[in-house]
mmCIF file of C-alpha atoms in Angstrom:
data_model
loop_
_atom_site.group_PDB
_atom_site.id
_atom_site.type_symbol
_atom_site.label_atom_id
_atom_site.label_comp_id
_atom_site.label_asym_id
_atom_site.label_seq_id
_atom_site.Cartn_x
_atom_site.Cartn_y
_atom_site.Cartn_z
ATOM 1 C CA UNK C 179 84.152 145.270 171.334
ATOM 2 C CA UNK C 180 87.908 145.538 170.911
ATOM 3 C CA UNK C 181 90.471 143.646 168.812
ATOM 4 C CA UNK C 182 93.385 141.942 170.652
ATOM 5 C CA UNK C 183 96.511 140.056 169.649
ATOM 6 C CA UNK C 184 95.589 136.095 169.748
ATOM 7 C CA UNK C 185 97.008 132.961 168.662
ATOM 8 C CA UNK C 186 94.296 131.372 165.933
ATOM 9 C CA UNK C 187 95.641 128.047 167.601
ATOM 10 C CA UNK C 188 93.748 128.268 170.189
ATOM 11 C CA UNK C 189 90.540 128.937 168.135
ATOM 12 C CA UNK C 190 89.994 126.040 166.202
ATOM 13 C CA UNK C 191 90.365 121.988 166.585
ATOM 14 C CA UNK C 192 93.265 121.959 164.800
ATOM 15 C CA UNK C 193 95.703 123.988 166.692
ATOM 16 C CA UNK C 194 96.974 125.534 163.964
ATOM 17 C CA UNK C 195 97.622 129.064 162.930
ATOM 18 C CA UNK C 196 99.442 132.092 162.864
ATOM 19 C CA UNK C 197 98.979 134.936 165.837
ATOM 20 C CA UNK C 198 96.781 137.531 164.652
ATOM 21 C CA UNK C 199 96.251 141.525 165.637
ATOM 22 C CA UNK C 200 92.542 141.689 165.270
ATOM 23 C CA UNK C 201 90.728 139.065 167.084
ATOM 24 C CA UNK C 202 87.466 139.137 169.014
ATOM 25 C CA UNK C 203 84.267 136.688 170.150
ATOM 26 C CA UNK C 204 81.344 139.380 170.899
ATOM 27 C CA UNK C 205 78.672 137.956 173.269
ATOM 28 C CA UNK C 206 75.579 139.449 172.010
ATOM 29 C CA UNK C 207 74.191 140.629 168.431
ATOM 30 C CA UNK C 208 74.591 143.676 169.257
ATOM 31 C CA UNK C 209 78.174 143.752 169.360
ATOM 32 C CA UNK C 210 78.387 141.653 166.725
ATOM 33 C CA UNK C 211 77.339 144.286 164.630
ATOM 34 C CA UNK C 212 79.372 146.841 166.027
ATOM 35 C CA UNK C 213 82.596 144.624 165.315
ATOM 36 C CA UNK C 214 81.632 144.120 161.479
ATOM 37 C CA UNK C 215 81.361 148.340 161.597
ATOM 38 C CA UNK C 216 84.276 148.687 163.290
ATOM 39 C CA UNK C 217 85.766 146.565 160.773
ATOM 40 C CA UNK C 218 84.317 148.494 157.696
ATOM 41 C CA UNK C 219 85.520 151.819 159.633
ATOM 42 C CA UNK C 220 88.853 150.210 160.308
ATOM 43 C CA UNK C 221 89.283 148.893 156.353
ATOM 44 C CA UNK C 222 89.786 144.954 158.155
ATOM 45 C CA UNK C 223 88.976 141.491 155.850
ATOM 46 C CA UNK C 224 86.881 139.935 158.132
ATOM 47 C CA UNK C 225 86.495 135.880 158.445
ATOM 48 C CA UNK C 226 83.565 134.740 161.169
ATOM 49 C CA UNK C 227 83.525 131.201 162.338
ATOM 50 C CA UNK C 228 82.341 129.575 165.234
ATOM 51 C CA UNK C 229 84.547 126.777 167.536
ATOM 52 C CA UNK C 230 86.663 126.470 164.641
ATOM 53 C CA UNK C 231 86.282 122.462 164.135
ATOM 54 C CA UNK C 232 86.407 122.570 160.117
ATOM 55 C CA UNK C 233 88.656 125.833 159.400
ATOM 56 C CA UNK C 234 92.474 125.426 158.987
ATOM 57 C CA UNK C 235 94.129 128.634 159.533
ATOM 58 C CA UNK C 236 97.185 129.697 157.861
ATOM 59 C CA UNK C 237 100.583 129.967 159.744
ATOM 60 C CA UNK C 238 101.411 133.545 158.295
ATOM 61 C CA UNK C 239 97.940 136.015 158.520
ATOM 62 C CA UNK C 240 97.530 139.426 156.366
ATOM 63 C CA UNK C 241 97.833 142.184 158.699
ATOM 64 C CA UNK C 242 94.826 143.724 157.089
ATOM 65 C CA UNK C 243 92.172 140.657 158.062
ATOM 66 C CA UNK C 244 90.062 140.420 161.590
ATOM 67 C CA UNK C 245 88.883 137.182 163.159
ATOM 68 C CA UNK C 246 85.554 136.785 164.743
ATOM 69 C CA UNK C 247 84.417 133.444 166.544
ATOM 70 C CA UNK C 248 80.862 133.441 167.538
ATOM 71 C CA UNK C 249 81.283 130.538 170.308
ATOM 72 C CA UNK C 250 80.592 133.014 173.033
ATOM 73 C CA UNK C 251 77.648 133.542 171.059
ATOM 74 C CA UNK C 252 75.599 131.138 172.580
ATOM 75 C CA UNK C 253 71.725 131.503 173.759
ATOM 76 C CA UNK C 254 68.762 129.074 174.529
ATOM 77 C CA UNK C 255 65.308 130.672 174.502
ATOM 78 C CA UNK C 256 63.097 128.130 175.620
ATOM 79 C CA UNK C 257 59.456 130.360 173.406
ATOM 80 C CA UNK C 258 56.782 127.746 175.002
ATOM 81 C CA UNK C 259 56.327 127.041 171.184
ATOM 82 C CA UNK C 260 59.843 126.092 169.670
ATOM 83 C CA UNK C 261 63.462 126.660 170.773
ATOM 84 C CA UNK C 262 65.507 129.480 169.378
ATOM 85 C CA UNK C 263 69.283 128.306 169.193
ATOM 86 C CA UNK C 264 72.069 131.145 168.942
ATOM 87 C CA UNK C 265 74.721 130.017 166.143
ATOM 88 C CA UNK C 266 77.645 129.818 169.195
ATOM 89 C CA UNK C 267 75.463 126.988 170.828
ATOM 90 C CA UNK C 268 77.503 123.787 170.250
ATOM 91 C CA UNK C 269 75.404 120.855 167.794
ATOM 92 C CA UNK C 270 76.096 118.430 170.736
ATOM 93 C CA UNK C 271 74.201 120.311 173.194
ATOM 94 C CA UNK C 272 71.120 119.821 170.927
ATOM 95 C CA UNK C 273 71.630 115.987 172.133
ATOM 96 C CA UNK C 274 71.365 116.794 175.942
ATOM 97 C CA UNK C 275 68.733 119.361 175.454
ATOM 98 C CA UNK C 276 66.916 116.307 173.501
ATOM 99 C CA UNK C 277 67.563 113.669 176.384
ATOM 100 C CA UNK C 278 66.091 116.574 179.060
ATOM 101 C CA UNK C 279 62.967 116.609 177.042
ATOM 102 C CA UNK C 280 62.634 113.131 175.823
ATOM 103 C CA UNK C 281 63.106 114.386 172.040
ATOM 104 C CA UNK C 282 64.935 111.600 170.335
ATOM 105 C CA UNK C 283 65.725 113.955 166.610
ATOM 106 C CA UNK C 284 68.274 115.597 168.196
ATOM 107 C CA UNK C 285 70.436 112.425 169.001
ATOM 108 C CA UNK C 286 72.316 112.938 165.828
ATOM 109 C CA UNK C 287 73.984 115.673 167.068
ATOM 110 C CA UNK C 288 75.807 113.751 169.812
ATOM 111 C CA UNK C 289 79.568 114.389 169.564
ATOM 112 C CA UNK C 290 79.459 116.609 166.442
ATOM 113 C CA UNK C 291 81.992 118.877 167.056
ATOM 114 C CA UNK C 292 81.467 122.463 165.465
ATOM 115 C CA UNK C 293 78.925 125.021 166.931
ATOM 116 C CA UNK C 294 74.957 125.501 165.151
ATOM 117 C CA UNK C 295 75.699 128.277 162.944
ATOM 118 C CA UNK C 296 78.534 126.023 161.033
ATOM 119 C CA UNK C 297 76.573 122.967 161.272
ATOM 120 C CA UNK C 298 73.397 124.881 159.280
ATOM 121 C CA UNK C 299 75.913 126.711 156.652
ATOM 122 C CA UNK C 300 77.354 123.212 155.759
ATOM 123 C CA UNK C 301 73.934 121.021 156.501
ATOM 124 C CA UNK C 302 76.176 118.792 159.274
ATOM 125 C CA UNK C 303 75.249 115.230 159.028
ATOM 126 C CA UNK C 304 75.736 111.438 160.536
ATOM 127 C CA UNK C 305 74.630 108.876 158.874
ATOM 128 C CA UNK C 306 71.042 109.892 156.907
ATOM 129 C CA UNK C 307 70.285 112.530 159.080
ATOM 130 C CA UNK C 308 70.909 116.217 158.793
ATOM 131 C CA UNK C 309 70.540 119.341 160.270
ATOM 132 C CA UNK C 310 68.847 120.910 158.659
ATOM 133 C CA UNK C 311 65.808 118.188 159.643
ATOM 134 C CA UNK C 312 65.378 119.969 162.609
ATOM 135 C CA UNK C 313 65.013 123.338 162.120
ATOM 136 C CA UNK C 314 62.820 124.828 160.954
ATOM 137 C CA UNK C 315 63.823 129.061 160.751
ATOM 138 C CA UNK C 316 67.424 130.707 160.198
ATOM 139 C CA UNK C 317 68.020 134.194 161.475
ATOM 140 C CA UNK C 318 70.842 135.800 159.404
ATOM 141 C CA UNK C 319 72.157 139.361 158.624
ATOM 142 C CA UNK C 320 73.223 139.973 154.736
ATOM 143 C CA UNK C 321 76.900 141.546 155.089
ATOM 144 C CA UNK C 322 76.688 142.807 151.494
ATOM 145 C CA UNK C 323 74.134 145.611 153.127
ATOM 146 C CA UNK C 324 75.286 149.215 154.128
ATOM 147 C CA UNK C 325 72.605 148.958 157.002
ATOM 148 C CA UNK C 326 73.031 145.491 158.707
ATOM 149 C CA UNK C 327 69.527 144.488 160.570
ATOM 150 C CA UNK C 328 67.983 140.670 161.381
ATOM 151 C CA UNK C 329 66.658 138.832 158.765
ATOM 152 C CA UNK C 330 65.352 135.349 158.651
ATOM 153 C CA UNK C 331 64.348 132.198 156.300
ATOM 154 C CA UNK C 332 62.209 129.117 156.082
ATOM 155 C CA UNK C 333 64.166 125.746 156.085
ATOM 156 C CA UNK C 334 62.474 124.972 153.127
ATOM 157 C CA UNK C 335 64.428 127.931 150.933
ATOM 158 C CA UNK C 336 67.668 127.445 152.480
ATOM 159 C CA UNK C 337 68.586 124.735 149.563
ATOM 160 C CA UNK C 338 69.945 122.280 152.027
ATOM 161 C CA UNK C 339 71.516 119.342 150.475
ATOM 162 C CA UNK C 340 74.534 117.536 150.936
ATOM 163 C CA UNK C 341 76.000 119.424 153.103
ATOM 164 C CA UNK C 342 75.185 122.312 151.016
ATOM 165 C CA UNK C 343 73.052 125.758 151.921
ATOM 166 C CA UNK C 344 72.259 128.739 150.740
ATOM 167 C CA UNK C 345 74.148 130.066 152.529
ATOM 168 C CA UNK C 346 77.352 129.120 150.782
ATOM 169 C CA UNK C 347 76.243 131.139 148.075
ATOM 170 C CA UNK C 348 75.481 134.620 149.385
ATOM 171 C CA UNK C 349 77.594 136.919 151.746
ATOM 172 C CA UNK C 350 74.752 135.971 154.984
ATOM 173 C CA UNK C 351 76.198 135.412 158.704
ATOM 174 C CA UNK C 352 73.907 133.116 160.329
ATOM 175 C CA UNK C 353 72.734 133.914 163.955
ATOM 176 C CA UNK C 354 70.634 131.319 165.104
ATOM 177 C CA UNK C 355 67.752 129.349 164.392
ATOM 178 C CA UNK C 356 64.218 127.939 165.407
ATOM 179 C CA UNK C 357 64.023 124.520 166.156
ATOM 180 C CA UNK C 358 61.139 122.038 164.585
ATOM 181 C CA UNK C 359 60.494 120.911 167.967
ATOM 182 C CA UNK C 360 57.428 121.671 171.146
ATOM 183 C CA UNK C 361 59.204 121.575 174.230
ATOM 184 C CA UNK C 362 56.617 119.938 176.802
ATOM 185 C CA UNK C 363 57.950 119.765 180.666
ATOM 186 C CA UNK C 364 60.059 122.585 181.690
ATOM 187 C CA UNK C 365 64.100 121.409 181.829
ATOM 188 C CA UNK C 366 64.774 124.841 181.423
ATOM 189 C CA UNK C 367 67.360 125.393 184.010
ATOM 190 C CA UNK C 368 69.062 122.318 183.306
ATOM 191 C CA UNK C 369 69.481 123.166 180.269
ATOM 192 C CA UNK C 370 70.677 126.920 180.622
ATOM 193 C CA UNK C 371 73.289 125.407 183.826
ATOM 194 C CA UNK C 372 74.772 123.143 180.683
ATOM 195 C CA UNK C 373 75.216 125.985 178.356
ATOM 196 C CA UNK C 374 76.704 128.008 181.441
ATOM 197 C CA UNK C 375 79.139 125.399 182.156
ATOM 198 C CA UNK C 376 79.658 124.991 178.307
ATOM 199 C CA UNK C 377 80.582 129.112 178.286
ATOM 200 C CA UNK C 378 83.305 128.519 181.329
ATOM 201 C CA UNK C 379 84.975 126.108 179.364
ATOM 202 C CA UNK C 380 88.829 126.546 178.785
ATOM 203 C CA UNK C 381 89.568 125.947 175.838
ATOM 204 C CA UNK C 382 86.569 124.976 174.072
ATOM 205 C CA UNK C 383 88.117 124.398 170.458
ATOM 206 C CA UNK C 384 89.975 121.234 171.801
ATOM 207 C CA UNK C 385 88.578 118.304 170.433
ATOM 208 C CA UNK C 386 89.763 116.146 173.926
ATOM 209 C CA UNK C 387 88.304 119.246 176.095
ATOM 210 C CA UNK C 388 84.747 119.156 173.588
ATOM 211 C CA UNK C 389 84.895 115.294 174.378
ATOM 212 C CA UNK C 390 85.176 115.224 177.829
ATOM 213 C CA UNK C 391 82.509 117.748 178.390
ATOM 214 C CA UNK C 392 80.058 116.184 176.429
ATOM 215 C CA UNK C 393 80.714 113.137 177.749
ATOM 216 C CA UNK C 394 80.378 113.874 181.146
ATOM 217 C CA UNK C 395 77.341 115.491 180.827
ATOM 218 C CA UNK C 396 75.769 112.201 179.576
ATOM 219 C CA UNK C 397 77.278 110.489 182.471
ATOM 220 C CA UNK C 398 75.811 113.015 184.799
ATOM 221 C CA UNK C 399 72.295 112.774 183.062
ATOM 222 C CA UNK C 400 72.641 108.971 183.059
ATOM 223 C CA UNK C 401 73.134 109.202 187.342
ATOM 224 C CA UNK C 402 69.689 111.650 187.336
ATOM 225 C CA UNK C 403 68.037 108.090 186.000
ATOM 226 C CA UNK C 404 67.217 109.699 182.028
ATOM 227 C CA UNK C 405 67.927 106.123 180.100
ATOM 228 C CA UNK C 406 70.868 106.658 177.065
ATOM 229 C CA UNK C 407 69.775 105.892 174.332
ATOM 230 C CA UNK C 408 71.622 102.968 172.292
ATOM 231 C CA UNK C 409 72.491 105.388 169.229
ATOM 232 C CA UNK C 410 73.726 108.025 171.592
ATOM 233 C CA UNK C 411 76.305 104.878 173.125
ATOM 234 C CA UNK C 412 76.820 103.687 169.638
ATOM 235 C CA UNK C 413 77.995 107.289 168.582
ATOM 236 C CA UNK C 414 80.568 107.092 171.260
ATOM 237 C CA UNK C 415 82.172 104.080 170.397
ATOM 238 C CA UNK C 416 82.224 104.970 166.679
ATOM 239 C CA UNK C 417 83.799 108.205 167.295
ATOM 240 C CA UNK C 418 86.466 106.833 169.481
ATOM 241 C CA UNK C 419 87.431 103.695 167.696
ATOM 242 C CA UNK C 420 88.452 105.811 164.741
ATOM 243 C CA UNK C 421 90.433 108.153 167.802
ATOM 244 C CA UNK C 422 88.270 111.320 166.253
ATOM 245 C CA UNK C 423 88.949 112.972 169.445
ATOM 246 C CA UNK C 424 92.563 111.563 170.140
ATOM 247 C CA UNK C 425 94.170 114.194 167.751
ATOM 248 C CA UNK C 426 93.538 117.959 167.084
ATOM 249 C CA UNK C 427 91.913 118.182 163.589
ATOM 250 C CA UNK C 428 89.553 119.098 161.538
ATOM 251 C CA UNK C 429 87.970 115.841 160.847
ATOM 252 C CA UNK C 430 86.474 115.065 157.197
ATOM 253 C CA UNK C 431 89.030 116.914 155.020
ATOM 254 C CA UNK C 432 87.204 116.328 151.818
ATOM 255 C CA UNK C 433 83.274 115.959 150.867
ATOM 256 C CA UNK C 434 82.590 112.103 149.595
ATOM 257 C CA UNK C 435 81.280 112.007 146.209
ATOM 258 C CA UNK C 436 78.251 110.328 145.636
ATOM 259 C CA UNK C 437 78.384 109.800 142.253
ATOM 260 C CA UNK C 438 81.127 107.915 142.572
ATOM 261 C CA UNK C 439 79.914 105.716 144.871
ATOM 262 C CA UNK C 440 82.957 104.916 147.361
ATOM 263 C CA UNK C 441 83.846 107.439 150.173
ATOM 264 C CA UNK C 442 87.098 109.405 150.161
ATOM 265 C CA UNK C 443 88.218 107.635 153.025
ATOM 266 C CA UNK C 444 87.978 104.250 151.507
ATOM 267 C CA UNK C 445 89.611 105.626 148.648
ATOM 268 C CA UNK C 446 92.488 106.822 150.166
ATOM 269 C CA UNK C 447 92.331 103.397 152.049
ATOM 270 C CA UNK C 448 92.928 101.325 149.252
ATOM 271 C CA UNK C 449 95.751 103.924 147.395
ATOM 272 C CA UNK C 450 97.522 102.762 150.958
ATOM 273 C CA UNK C 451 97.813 106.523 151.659
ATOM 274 C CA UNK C 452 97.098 105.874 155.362
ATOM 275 C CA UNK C 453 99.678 107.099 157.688
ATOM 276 C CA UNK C 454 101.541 109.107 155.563
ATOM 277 C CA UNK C 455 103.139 111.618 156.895
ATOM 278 C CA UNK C 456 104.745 115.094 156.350
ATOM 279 C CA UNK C 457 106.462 117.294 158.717
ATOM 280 C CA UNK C 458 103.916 117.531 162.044
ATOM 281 C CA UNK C 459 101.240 116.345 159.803
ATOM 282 C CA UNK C 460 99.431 112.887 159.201
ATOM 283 C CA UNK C 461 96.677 111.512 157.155
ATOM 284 C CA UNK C 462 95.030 109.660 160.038
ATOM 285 C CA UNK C 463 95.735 105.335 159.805
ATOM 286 C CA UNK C 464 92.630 105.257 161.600
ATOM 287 C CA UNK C 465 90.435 107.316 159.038
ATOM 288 C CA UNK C 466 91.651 108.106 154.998
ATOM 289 C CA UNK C 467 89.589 111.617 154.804
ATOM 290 C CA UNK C 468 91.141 112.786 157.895
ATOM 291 C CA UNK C 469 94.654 114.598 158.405
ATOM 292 C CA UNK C 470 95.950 114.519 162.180
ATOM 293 C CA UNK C 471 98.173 117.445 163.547
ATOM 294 C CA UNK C 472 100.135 114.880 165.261
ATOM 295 C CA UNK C 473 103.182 117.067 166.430
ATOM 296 C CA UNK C 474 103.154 120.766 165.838
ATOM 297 C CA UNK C 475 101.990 120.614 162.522
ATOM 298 C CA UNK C 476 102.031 123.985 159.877
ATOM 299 C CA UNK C 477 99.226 124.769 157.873
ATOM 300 C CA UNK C 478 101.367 123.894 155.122
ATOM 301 C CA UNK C 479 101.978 120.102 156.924
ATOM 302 C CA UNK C 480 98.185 119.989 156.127
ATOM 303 C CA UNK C 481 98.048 121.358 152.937
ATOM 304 C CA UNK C 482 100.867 119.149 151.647
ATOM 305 C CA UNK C 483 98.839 116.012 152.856
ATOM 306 C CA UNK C 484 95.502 117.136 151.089
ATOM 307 C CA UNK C 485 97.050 117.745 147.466
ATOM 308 C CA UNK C 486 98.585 113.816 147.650
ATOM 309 C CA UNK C 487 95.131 112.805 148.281
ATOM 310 C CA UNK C 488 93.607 114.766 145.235
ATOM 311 C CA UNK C 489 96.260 113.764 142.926
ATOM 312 C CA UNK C 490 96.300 110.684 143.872
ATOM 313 C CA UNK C 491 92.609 110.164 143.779
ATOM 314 C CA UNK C 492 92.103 112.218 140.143
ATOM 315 C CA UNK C 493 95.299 110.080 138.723
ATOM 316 C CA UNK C 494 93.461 106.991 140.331
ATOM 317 C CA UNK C 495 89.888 107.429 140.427
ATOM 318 C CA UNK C 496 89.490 110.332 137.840
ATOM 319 C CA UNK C 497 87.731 113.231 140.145
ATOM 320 C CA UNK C 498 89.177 115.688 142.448
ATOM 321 C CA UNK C 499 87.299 115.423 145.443
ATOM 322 C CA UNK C 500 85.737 118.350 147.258
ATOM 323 C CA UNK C 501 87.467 120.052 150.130
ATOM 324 C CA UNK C 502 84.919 120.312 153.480
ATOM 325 C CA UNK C 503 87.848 121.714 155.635
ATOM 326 C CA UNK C 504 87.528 126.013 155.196
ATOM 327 C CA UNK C 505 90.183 127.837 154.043
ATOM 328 C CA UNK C 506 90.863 131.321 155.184
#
């Protein structure tokens, strides 16, 4: 795989970020590990995401760091008994793979932007359910190793919590996972025409573009005669009422803290912090843990908007919340 010159906009929801020299989205795990060599031969940083829909990228990039997205990175291998799901696989196609089979755990996954591989590393969640309820094996490579080979895990060491892993504590790159499901019926090609329309996606880090898609697949399902589900339609309307799709972002910029009680957003709700604005930047009036690139906004638009809301909330509230958004 070779490095080209690529704008980091274009690789994450909130189309923002510098241009960088060393940029590539390997297909297969094969050449995944040839790009982390080539980086070690090369003396690159490295920083691997996915679709990019929690990073913020900065405007200005080292000229020593490589970029990796694992969105092209997607398989579905349907084993008779379980699914393995490739860490490019979007969470939302989890939902349509779940309608195809009748399997109603996967409905939280609906509309969750971000692909499988970020959604394990941070536990993704809606409402009381998780990810990591569903799976049931991670495959992962440890980057700290001199010889980098496929390893794997039990759910039930990963550490999950609130949106918390294991993962988050050790140098591992997550590759798939099994799911905690037995696929009866065979939906197979449906399925795998989905994921190949998925891959010829333009633009697939556009939270309108992820939308649509999704969307539209439902709607096609819903003309084959499969029934929607109410909490799939109720997921929708949600979503879109607090316009989570309307903007580029990278929605929930901070973790809520539950020993607190209140979430962040109410917080910043009731220090009237909604709508504020600076430069291209906005912290969204629809949701107060959300910051909206609403014209051209800098990384530093962003970064601006998230130190109000922890000085506000530790001179208020006395805690600084917990950024969710990544940092590279």
């Amino acid at each position: 795989m070779m490095f080209k010159q690529e704008s980091l906009a274009w690789h994450c929801s909130y189309q923002i970020g510098g241009v960088t020299h060393f940029f590539t989205a390997p297909n297969t795990y094969d050449e995944v590990i040839a790009v982390l060599q080539q980086c070690k031969a090369k003396g690159l940083h490295y920083f691997i995401f996915g679709l990019g829909s929690n990073v913020l990228f900065p405007d200005d990039l080292r000229n020593d760091q490589a970029f990796i997205s694992l969105k092209k990175l997607a398989y579905w291998k349907n084993r008779t008994t379980n699914w393995f799901v490739s860490s490019g696989v979007p969470m939302s196609m989890l939902a349509i793979a779940g309608l195809l089979y009748n399997i109603t755990d996967f409905e939280l996954t609906y509309l969750l932007p971000g692909s499988l591989g970020a959604g394990i590393y941070m536990n993704a969640k809606y409402n009381q359910f998780q990810i990591s309820d569903i799976i049931d094996r991670v495959y992962y490579i440890d980057l700290d190793r001199d010889n980098l080979f496929i390893q794997s895990i039990s759910v039930s060491q990963c550490q999950f919590g609130y949106k918390k892993s294991i993962f988050q504590n050790h140098n591992w790159l997550i590759l798939g996972a099994d799911m905690k499901v037995i696929p009866s019926g065979d939906k197979d090609n449906e399925l795998q025409m989905v994921l190949r329309r998925w891959l010829n996606l333009q633009d697939q880090s556009n939270l309108w573009t992820f939308y649509e898609f999704f969307a539209q697949e439902l709607h096609l399902l819903a003309e084959k005669g499969i029934i929607i589900p109410d909490t799939l339609k109720s997921i929708e309307r949600y979503r879109n009422s607090k316009s989570h799709f309307k903007y580029p972002s990278s929605g929930s910029i901070f973790k809520n803290n539950y020993d607190f009680g209140t979430p962040i957003g109410a917080l910043v709700d009731q220090l009237n912090l909604k709508g504020l604005t600076h430069g291209g930047a906005m912290i969204s009036p629809h949701h107060g843990n959300i910051i909206i690139n609403m014209n051209r906004a800098s990384a530093h638009d962003v970064e601006y908007l998230m130190q109000v809301i922890m000085n506000e909330i530790y001179k208020n509230f006395g805690f600084v919340p917990e950024l969710e958004v990544v940092q590279t």
